[in-house]
Short mmCIF file of C-alpha atoms in Angstrom, two decimals:
data_model
loop_
_atom_site.label_atom_id
_atom_site.label_comp_id
_atom_site.label_asym_id
_atom_site.label_seq_id
_atom_site.Cartn_x
_atom_site.Cartn_y
_atom_site.Cartn_z
CA MET A 1 45.92 47.65 70.47
CA ASN A 2 45.80 44.21 71.36
CA TYR A 3 42.10 44.04 72.50
CA ILE A 4 39.19 45.91 72.28
CA ILE A 5 36.30 45.88 75.25
CA LYS A 6 33.21 47.44 74.95
CA LYS A 7 29.52 47.00 76.19
CA GLU A 8 26.69 45.85 73.79
CA LYS A 9 23.04 45.03 75.05
CA ASN A 10 23.63 43.28 78.19
CA TYR A 11 26.91 41.97 77.16
CA LEU A 12 30.78 42.89 77.82
CA ILE A 13 32.49 42.01 74.28
CA VAL A 14 36.27 41.43 74.54
CA SER A 15 37.60 41.41 70.97
CA VAL A 16 41.30 40.11 70.83
CA ILE A 17 43.52 40.54 68.23
CA GLY A 18 46.74 38.56 67.16
CA ASP A 19 48.78 36.27 69.64
CA VAL A 20 47.62 35.35 73.12
CA ASP A 21 50.25 34.39 75.23
CA ILE A 22 51.79 35.47 78.75
CA SER A 23 53.02 38.83 77.06
CA LEU A 24 49.44 40.00 76.99
CA THR A 25 47.39 37.89 79.63
CA ASP A 26 48.10 40.00 82.79
CA SER A 27 47.02 43.14 81.11
CA LEU A 28 44.21 41.57 79.28
CA ARG A 29 42.80 39.77 82.69
CA GLU A 30 42.97 43.53 84.74
CA ASP A 31 41.11 45.13 81.98
CA VAL A 32 38.87 42.64 81.73
CA ASP A 33 38.11 42.28 85.19
CA ARG A 34 37.96 46.21 85.54
CA ALA A 35 35.24 46.51 82.97
CA LEU A 36 33.16 43.76 84.38
CA GLU A 37 32.80 45.83 87.70
CA GLU A 38 32.31 49.10 86.08
CA TYR A 39 29.80 47.94 83.26
CA SER A 40 27.97 45.86 86.07
CA VAL A 41 27.40 43.26 83.50
CA ASN A 42 27.59 39.29 84.07
CA ARG A 43 27.54 38.08 80.34
CA LEU A 44 31.00 37.87 79.10
CA VAL A 45 31.93 37.29 75.23
CA PHE A 46 35.31 36.24 74.31
CA ASP A 47 35.28 37.41 70.69
CA LEU A 48 38.30 35.45 68.70
CA THR A 49 37.51 36.33 65.36
CA GLU A 50 41.13 38.16 64.97
CA VAL A 51 43.00 35.75 67.13
CA ASP A 52 45.78 33.97 65.50
CA PHE A 53 47.44 32.23 68.12
CA VAL A 54 46.42 31.06 71.93
CA ASP A 55 48.20 28.82 74.25
CA SER A 56 47.14 27.67 77.57
CA SER A 57 48.33 31.09 79.18
CA GLY A 58 45.75 32.84 76.96
CA LEU A 59 43.04 30.07 77.72
CA GLY A 60 43.70 30.40 81.65
CA VAL A 61 42.33 33.97 81.48
CA ILE A 62 39.48 32.86 79.84
CA LEU A 63 38.87 30.12 82.39
CA GLY A 64 39.46 32.65 85.21
CA ARG A 65 37.23 35.13 83.83
CA TYR A 66 34.50 31.89 83.48
CA LYS A 67 34.91 31.06 87.34
CA ARG A 68 34.41 34.75 88.38
CA VAL A 69 31.44 35.47 86.19
CA THR A 70 29.48 32.11 87.01
CA ALA A 71 30.22 32.44 90.61
CA LYS A 72 28.03 35.55 90.43
CA GLY A 73 25.22 33.53 88.16
CA GLY A 74 26.57 35.20 85.01
CA LYS A 75 27.71 33.33 81.47
CA VAL A 76 30.65 33.34 79.35
CA TYR A 77 30.51 32.75 75.51
CA LEU A 78 32.95 32.36 72.79
CA ALA A 79 32.51 33.40 69.33
CA GLY A 80 34.71 33.01 65.97
CA ALA A 81 37.69 31.05 66.61
CA LYS A 82 39.80 30.15 63.79
CA PRO A 83 40.35 26.52 63.16
CA GLN A 84 43.89 26.29 64.88
CA VAL A 85 42.41 28.41 68.02
CA LYS A 86 39.52 26.20 67.89
CA LYS A 87 41.90 23.02 67.86
CA VAL A 88 43.59 24.05 71.07
CA LEU A 89 40.21 25.29 72.62
CA ASP A 90 38.76 21.76 71.76
CA LEU A 91 41.72 20.13 73.64
CA SER A 92 41.56 22.02 76.80
CA GLY A 93 37.96 21.16 77.05
CA LEU A 94 36.62 24.59 77.90
CA PRO A 95 33.92 23.99 75.04
CA HIS A 96 32.18 22.16 77.60
CA LEU A 97 31.89 24.89 80.13
CA MET A 98 30.60 27.50 77.76
CA GLU A 99 28.82 28.02 74.22
CA ILE A 100 30.69 28.85 71.22
CA TYR A 101 29.46 30.53 68.43
CA PRO A 102 30.60 30.89 64.84
CA SER A 103 30.73 35.16 65.46
CA VAL A 104 29.37 37.47 67.53
CA GLY A 105 26.64 38.33 65.37
CA LEU A 106 25.21 35.13 65.50
CA LEU A 107 25.43 34.90 69.07
CA LEU A 108 24.12 38.08 69.84
CA ASP A 109 21.22 37.17 67.15
CA LYS A 110 20.47 33.81 68.78
CA ILE A 111 20.73 34.77 72.44
CA GLY A 112 20.90 38.59 72.50
CA MET B 1 72.09 17.54 60.60
CA ASN B 2 71.09 20.89 60.73
CA LYS B 3 70.99 22.81 64.00
CA ALA B 4 70.13 26.20 65.41
CA VAL B 5 70.75 27.41 68.74
CA LEU B 6 69.24 30.78 70.71
CA GLU B 7 69.75 32.11 73.82
CA PHE B 8 67.04 34.87 74.90
CA SER B 9 66.21 36.79 78.21
CA SER B 10 63.08 34.91 80.35
CA ARG B 11 61.06 37.63 79.55
CA PRO B 12 57.09 37.39 78.28
CA GLU B 13 57.63 39.29 74.96
CA ASN B 14 60.39 36.55 73.93
CA VAL B 15 57.66 33.56 73.83
CA ALA B 16 56.42 34.56 70.50
CA PHE B 17 59.91 35.30 69.57
CA ALA B 18 60.75 31.45 70.09
CA ARG B 19 57.82 30.01 68.79
CA VAL B 20 58.06 31.81 65.31
CA ALA B 21 62.05 31.22 65.24
CA VAL B 22 61.16 27.33 65.74
CA ALA B 23 58.62 27.71 63.14
CA ALA B 24 60.68 29.48 60.63
CA PHE B 25 63.58 26.82 61.05
CA VAL B 26 61.41 23.59 61.08
CA ALA B 27 59.37 25.00 58.09
CA GLN B 28 62.02 23.62 55.89
CA LEU B 29 60.67 20.07 56.47
CA ASP B 30 57.66 18.82 54.92
CA PHE B 31 55.42 20.23 57.76
CA THR B 32 51.65 21.72 57.08
CA LEU B 33 50.66 25.07 58.17
CA SER B 34 48.64 23.18 60.84
CA ASP B 35 51.54 21.11 61.89
CA LEU B 36 53.36 24.42 62.37
CA GLU B 37 50.72 25.74 64.49
CA GLU B 38 50.89 22.88 66.76
CA ILE B 39 54.66 23.28 67.25
CA LYS B 40 54.13 26.84 68.15
CA VAL B 41 51.67 26.07 70.46
CA ALA B 42 54.38 23.20 72.00
CA VAL B 43 57.02 25.84 72.10
CA SER B 44 54.91 28.40 73.77
CA GLU B 45 54.00 26.31 76.59
CA ALA B 46 57.74 25.22 77.18
CA VAL B 47 59.10 28.50 77.04
CA THR B 48 55.81 29.94 79.14
CA ASN B 49 56.80 27.17 81.96
CA ALA B 50 60.51 28.10 81.98
CA ILE B 51 59.42 31.99 82.53
CA ILE B 52 57.04 31.51 84.95
CA HIS B 53 57.73 28.37 86.88
CA GLY B 54 61.71 28.03 86.30
CA TYR B 55 62.46 31.56 86.85
CA ASP B 56 59.45 32.73 88.77
CA ASN B 57 58.83 35.31 86.22
CA ASN B 58 62.51 36.99 86.89
CA PRO B 59 62.77 38.41 83.36
CA ASP B 60 66.78 38.72 83.67
CA CYS B 61 67.72 35.16 83.40
CA MET B 62 68.36 33.25 80.21
CA ILE B 63 66.48 30.32 78.17
CA LYS B 64 68.07 27.90 75.96
CA LEU B 65 66.35 26.80 72.72
CA GLU B 66 68.14 24.22 70.61
CA ILE B 67 66.60 22.95 67.19
CA LYS B 68 67.85 19.86 65.55
CA ILE B 69 66.79 18.65 61.96
CA VAL B 70 68.12 15.11 60.82
CA GLU B 71 66.34 13.86 57.85
CA GLU B 72 62.64 14.29 58.15
CA PHE B 73 62.88 14.62 62.04
CA MET B 74 63.10 17.56 64.32
CA GLU B 75 64.16 17.96 67.87
CA ILE B 76 63.52 20.75 69.86
CA GLU B 77 65.05 21.22 73.59
CA ILE B 78 64.54 24.31 75.84
CA ILE B 79 66.56 24.85 78.62
CA ASP B 80 66.43 26.97 81.81
CA THR B 81 68.61 26.97 84.82
CA GLY B 82 65.81 27.90 87.02
CA LYS B 83 64.55 26.51 90.35
CA GLY B 84 63.62 22.97 88.91
CA ILE B 85 60.68 20.48 89.20
CA LYS B 86 60.56 18.72 92.27
CA ASP B 87 58.01 16.27 91.34
CA ILE B 88 57.84 15.75 87.39
CA THR B 89 55.08 12.81 87.48
CA ARG B 90 52.56 15.29 89.14
CA ALA B 91 53.70 18.15 86.80
CA LEU B 92 52.91 16.31 83.85
CA GLU B 93 49.11 15.55 85.10
CA PRO B 94 46.81 16.98 82.84
CA ALA B 95 45.16 20.12 84.67
CA TYR B 96 47.74 20.05 87.50
CA SER B 97 48.51 23.79 88.10
CA THR B 98 49.55 25.79 91.11
CA ASP B 99 47.61 28.78 89.92
CA PRO B 100 44.19 29.02 89.70
CA GLU B 101 44.30 31.49 86.64
CA ARG B 102 46.45 28.80 84.91
CA MET B 103 44.71 25.69 83.35
CA GLY B 104 47.88 23.24 83.95
CA LEU B 105 47.60 21.93 80.05
CA GLY B 106 51.00 23.22 79.22
CA PHE B 107 52.36 19.66 79.36
CA ALA B 108 49.46 18.10 78.14
CA PHE B 109 49.74 20.30 74.90
CA MET B 110 53.25 19.64 74.34
CA GLN B 111 52.36 15.54 74.34
CA SER B 112 49.16 15.99 72.21
CA PHE B 113 51.38 18.22 69.67
CA MET B 114 54.46 16.32 69.62
CA GLU B 115 55.52 12.78 69.16
CA ASN B 116 58.17 12.69 71.96
CA LEU B 117 58.20 14.84 75.02
CA ASN B 118 60.89 14.14 77.71
CA VAL B 119 61.46 16.46 80.97
CA SER B 120 64.16 16.11 82.93
CA SER B 121 64.96 18.43 85.90
CA SER B 122 67.11 19.07 89.17
CA PRO B 123 65.53 21.29 92.07
CA GLY B 124 67.59 24.25 92.28
CA LYS B 125 69.83 23.67 89.09
CA GLY B 126 67.11 23.61 86.21
CA THR B 127 64.85 22.08 83.76
CA ARG B 128 65.35 20.50 80.30
CA VAL B 129 62.16 19.82 77.94
CA LYS B 130 62.95 17.95 74.99
CA MET B 131 60.25 17.19 72.17
CA SER B 132 60.35 15.98 68.83
CA ARG B 133 58.37 15.04 65.87
CA ARG B 134 58.44 13.82 62.32
CA ALA B 135 57.56 15.80 59.33
CA GLY B 136 54.47 14.35 57.81
CA THR B 137 53.34 12.47 61.18
CA PRO B 138 50.48 14.16 62.79
CA GLY B 139 51.26 15.21 66.55
CA GLY B 140 48.21 14.89 67.96
CA LYS B 141 44.28 15.37 66.69
CA THR B 142 44.08 16.68 63.37
CA VAL B 143 41.55 19.55 62.65
CA SER B 144 40.31 20.34 59.01
CA GLU B 145 40.87 23.79 57.63
CA GLN B 146 37.94 25.82 56.98
#
């Protein structure tokens, strides 16, 4: 399993594991979109704690979900990126669009 | 000169194979782990472009990868024989993408993480992405390890 999707409080938390590239993005995109519909939540958290690698394909999934969620008045958060993942995130500009927290626990403590 | 040549199917699962193979080969140079992570991103972007744009996601085409090491210098070429790029200048612009689900940052990441990037393409014939970097020289932004 490369990702786990669960609802916690009023958040949909997507915990991704390992490498995020085009071998994963189609299924990740479809499953997150389906879960957003099924759980009827508009606050989405990408937990990147266990992500070892991400490229622009993976970031595209996050950006696509950001557009979708914010269009309905929701918010997207990022949590737990390792240094090599944070470097790619910073270069992409995504942190200007969404809040980043060191971990999901800290995120939920602060805004939950 | 030390050289490796790989040829593999244009399948999404081979993107990881390509970047890990390159990292393993160039690890004989004095690259840090952070450098190798950057090189992996650049390779991933180039191979992904070949699959998605060059071959329109057709998994039955072939991508060629050549890696050369000369002293402390490494050069990577990713070659496809797909549809090619009509307007390379526009394709190289950051945030240019033909797909709303993609960031259009593939070439920007390659430029950031490599010292030199050269893209040559002929519509209908394919695309050749050549990128190089010297060991011990930061390719782009540096981030301290935690």
